PDB file of C-alpha atoms and ligand atoms in Angstrom:
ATOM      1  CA  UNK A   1       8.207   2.774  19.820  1.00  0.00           C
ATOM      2  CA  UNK A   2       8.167  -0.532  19.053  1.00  0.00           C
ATOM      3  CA  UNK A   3       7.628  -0.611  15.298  1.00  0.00           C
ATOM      4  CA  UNK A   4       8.577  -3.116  12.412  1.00  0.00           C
ATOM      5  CA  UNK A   5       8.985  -1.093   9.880  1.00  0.00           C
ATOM      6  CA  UNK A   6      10.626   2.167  11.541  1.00  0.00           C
ATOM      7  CA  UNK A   7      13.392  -0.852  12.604  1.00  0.00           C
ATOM      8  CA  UNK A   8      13.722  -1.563   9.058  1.00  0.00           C
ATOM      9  CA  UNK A   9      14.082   2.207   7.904  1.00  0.00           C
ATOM     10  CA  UNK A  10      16.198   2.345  10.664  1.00  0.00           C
ATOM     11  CA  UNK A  11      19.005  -0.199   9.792  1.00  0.00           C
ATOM     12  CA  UNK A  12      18.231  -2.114  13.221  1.00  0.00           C
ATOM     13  CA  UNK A  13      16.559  -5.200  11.524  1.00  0.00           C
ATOM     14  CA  UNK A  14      17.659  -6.600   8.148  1.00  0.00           C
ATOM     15  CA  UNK A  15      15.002  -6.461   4.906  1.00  0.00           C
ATOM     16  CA  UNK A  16      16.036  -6.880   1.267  1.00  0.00           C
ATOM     17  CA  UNK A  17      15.869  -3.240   0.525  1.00  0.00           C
ATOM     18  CA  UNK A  18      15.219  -2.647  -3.486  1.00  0.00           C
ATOM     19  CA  UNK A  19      15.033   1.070  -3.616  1.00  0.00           C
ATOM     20  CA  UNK A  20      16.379   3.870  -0.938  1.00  0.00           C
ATOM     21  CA  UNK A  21      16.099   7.433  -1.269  1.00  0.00           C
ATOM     22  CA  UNK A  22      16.329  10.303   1.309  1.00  0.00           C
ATOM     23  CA  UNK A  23      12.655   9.973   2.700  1.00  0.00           C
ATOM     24  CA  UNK A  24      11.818   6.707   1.466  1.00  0.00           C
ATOM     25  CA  UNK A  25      12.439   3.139   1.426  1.00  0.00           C
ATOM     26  CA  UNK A  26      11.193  -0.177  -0.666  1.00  0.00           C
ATOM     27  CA  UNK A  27      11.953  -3.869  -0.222  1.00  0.00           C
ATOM     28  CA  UNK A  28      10.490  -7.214  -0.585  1.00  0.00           C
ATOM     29  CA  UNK A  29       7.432  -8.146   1.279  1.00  0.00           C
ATOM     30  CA  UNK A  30       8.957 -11.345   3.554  1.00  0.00           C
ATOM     31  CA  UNK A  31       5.648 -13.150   3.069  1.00  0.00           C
ATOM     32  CA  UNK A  32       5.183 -12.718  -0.853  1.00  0.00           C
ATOM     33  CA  UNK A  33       1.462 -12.550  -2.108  1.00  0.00           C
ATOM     34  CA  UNK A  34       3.303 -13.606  -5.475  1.00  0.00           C
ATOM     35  CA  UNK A  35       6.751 -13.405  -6.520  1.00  0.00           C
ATOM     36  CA  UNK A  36       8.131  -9.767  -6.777  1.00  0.00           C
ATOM     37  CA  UNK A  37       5.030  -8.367  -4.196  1.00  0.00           C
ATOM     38  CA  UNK A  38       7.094  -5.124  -1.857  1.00  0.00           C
ATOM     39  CA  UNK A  39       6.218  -2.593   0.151  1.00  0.00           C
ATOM     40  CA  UNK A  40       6.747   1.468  -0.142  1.00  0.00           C
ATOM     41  CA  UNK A  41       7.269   3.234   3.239  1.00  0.00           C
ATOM     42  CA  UNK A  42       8.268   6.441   4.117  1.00  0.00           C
ATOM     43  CA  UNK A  43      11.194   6.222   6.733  1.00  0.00           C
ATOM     44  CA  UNK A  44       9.434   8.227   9.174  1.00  0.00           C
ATOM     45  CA  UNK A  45       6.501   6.768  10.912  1.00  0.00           C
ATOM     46  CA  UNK A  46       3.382   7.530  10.171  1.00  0.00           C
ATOM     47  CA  UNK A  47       0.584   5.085  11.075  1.00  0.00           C
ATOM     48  CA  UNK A  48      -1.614   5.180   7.908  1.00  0.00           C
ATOM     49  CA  UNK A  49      -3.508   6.966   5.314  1.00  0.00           C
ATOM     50  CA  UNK A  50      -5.571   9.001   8.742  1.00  0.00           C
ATOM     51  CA  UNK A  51      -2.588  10.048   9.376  1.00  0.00           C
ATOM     52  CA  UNK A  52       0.548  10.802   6.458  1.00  0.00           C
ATOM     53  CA  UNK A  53       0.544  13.974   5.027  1.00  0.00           C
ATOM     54  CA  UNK A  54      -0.306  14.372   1.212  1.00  0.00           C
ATOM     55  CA  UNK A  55       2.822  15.247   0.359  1.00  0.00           C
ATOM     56  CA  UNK A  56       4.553  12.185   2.099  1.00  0.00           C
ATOM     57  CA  UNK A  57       2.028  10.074   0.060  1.00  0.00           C
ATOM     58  CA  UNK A  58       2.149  11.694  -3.225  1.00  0.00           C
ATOM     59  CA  UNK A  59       6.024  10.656  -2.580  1.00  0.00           C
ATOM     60  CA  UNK A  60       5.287   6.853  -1.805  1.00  0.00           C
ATOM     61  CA  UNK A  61       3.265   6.885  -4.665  1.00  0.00           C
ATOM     62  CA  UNK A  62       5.612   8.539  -7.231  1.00  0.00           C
ATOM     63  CA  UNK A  63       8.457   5.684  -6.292  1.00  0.00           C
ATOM     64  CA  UNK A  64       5.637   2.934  -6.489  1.00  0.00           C
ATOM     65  CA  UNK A  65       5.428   4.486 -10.288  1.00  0.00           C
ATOM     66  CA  UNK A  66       8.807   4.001 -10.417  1.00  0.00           C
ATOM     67  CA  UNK A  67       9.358   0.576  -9.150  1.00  0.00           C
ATOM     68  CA  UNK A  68       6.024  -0.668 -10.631  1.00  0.00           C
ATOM     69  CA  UNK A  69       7.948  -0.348 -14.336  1.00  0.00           C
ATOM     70  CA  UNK A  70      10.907  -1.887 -13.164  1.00  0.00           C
ATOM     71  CA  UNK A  71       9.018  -4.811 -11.929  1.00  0.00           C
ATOM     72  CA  UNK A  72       6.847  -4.896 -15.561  1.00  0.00           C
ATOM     73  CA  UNK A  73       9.976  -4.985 -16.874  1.00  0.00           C
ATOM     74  CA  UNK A  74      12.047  -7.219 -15.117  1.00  0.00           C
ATOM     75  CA  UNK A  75       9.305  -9.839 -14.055  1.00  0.00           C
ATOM     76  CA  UNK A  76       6.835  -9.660 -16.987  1.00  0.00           C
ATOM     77  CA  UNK A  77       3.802  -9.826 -14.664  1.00  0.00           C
ATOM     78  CA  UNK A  78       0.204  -9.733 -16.585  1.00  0.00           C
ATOM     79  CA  UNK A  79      -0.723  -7.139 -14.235  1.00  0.00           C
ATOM     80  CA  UNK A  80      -0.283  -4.969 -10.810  1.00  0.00           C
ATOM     81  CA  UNK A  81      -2.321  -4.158  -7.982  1.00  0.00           C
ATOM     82  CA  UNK A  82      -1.480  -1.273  -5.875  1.00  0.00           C
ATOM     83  CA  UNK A  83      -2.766  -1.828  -1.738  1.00  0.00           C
ATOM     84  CA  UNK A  84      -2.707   0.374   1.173  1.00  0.00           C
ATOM     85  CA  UNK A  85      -4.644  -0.786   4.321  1.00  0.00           C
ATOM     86  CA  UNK A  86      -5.585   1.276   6.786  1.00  0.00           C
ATOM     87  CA  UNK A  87      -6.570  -0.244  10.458  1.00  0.00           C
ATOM     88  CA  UNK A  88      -7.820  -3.713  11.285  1.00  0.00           C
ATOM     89  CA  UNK A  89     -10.813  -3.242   9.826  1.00  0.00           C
ATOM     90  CA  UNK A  90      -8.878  -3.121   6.443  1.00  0.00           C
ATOM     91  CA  UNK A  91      -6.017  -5.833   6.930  1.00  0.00           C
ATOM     92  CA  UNK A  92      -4.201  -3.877   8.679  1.00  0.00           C
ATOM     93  CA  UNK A  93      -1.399  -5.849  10.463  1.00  0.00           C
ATOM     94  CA  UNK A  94       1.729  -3.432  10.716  1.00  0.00           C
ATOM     95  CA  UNK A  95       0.699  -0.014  11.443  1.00  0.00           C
ATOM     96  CA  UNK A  96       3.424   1.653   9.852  1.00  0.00           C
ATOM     97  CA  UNK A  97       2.325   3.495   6.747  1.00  0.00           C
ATOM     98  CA  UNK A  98       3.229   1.026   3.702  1.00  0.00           C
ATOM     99  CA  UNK A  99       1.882   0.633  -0.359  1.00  0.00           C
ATOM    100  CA  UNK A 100       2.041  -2.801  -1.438  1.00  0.00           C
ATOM    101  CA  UNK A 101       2.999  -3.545  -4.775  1.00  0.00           C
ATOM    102  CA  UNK A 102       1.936  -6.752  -6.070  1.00  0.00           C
ATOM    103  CA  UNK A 103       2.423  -8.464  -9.394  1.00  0.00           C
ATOM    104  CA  UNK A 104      -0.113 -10.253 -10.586  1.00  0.00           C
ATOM    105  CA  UNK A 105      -0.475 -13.416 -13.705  1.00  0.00           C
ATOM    106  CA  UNK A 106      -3.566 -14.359 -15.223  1.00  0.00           C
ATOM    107  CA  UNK A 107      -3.127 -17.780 -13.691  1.00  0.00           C
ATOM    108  CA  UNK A 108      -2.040 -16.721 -10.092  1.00  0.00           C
ATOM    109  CA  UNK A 109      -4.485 -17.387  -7.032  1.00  0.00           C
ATOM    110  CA  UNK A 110      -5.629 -13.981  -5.784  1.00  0.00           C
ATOM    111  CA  UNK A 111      -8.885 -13.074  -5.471  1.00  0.00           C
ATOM    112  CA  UNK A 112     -11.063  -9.527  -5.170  1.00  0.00           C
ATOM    113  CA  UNK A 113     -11.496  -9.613  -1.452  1.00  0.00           C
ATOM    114  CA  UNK A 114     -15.466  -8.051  -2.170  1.00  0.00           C
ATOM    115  CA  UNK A 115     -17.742  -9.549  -4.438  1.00  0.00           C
ATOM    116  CA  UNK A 116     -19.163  -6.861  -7.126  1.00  0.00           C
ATOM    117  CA  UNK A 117     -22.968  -6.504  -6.711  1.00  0.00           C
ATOM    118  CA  UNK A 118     -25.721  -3.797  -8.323  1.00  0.00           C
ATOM    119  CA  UNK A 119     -25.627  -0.535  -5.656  1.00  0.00           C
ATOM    120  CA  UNK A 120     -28.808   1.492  -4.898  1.00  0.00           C
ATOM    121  CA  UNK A 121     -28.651   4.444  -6.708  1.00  0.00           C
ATOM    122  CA  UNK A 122     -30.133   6.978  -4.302  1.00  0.00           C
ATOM    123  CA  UNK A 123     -27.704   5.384  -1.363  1.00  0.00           C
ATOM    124  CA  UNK A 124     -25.080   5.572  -3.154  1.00  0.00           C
ATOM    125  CA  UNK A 125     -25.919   9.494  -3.971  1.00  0.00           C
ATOM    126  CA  UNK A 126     -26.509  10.599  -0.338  1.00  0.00           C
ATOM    127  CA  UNK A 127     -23.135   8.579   0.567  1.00  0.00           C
ATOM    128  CA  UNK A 128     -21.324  10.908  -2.008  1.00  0.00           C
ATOM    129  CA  UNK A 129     -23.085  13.887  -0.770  1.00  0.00           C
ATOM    130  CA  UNK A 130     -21.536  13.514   2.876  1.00  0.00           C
ATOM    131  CA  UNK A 131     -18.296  12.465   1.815  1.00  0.00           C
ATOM    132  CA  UNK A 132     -18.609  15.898  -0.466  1.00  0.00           C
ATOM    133  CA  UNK A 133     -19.377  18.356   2.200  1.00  0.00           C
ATOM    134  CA  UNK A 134     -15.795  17.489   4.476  1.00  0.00           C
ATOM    135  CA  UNK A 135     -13.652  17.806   1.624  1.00  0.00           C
ATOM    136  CA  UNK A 136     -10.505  19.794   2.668  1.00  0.00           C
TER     137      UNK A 136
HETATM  138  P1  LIG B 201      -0.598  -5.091   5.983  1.00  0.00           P
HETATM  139  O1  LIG B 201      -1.459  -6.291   6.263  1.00  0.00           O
HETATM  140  O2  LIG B 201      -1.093  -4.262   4.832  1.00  0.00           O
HETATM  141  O3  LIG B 201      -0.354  -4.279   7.228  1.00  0.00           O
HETATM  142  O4  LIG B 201       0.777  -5.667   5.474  1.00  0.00           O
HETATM  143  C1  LIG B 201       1.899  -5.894   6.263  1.00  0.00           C
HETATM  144  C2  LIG B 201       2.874  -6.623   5.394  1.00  0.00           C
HETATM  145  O5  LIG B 201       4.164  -6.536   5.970  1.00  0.00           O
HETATM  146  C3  LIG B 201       2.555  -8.117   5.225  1.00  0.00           C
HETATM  147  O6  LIG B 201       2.400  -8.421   3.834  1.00  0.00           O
HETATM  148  C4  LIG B 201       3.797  -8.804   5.827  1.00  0.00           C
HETATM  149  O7  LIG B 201       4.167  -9.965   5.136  1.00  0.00           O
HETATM  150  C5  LIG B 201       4.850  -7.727   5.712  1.00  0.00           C
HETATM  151  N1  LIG B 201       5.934  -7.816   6.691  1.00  0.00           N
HETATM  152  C6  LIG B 201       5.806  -7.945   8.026  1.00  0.00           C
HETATM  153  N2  LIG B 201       7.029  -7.976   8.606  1.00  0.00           N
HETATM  154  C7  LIG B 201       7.929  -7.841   7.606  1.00  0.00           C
HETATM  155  C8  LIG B 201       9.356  -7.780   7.562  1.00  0.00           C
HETATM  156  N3  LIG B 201      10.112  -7.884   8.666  1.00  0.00           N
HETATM  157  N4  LIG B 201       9.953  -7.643   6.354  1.00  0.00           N
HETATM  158  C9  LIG B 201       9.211  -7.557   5.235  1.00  0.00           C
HETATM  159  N5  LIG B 201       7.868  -7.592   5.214  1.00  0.00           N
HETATM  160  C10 LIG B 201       7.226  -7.729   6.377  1.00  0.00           C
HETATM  161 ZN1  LIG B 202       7.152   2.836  12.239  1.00  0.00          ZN
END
């Protein structure tokens, strides 16, 4: 398979690795949204959220905890976001599960990629209602 990411986890192509452990791997995104911005990956491939198990995931996510204060720490950012795209249709450009961490100052250049507008109530209802009955 001809994947970016498992090449990384792999040793095959160089990345500046900031955290290893058995299952999982960090290091620094190579095309920084702002200084500090990595990604979380499990080693083994999984495409995205559709398809890692909860378990892998709660991992990912326990290690973005983890590196999340060491970046507060060492980098003083005002802020943090956490992002996780799944398919094209959401950014998605490597498909190899990954959890962006992302520093973020007051006076950086990001911007919400929606803009925040009044739902309809009842829509918004029936929408929960579907989502409700394929719980797991
Ligand atoms: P996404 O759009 O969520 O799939 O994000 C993919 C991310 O991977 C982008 O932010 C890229 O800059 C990053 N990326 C792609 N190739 C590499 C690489 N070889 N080393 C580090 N980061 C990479
Ligand atoms: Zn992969």
């Amino acid at each position: 398979m001809d994947c970016i990411f498992c090449a990384i986890a792999g040793n095959a192509i160089p990345a500046t690795k900031v955290y290893e452990e058995d299952q999982i791997l960090a290091f620094m995104d190579i095309n920084p949204a702002n200084p500090g911005h990595l990604l979380v990956i499990p080693k083994r491939h999984y495409r995205n959220i559709f398809d890692i198990d909860a378990e892998t995931a709660g991992k990912i996510m326990q290690v973005g905890t983890q590196l999340a204060s060491a970046i507060k720490t060492a980098l003083n950012p005002d802020g943090l976001n956490l992002l996780q795209s799944s398919e094209s249709a959401a950014f998605q450009t490597v498909f190899h599960f990954h959890l962006h961490l992302i520093p973020r100052w007051e006076d950086d250049t990001l911007v919400l990629p929606w803009k925040p507008q009044q739902g309809d109530i009842n829509q918004i209802a029936e929408v929960a209602d579907k989502i409700r009955q394929h719980i797991q």
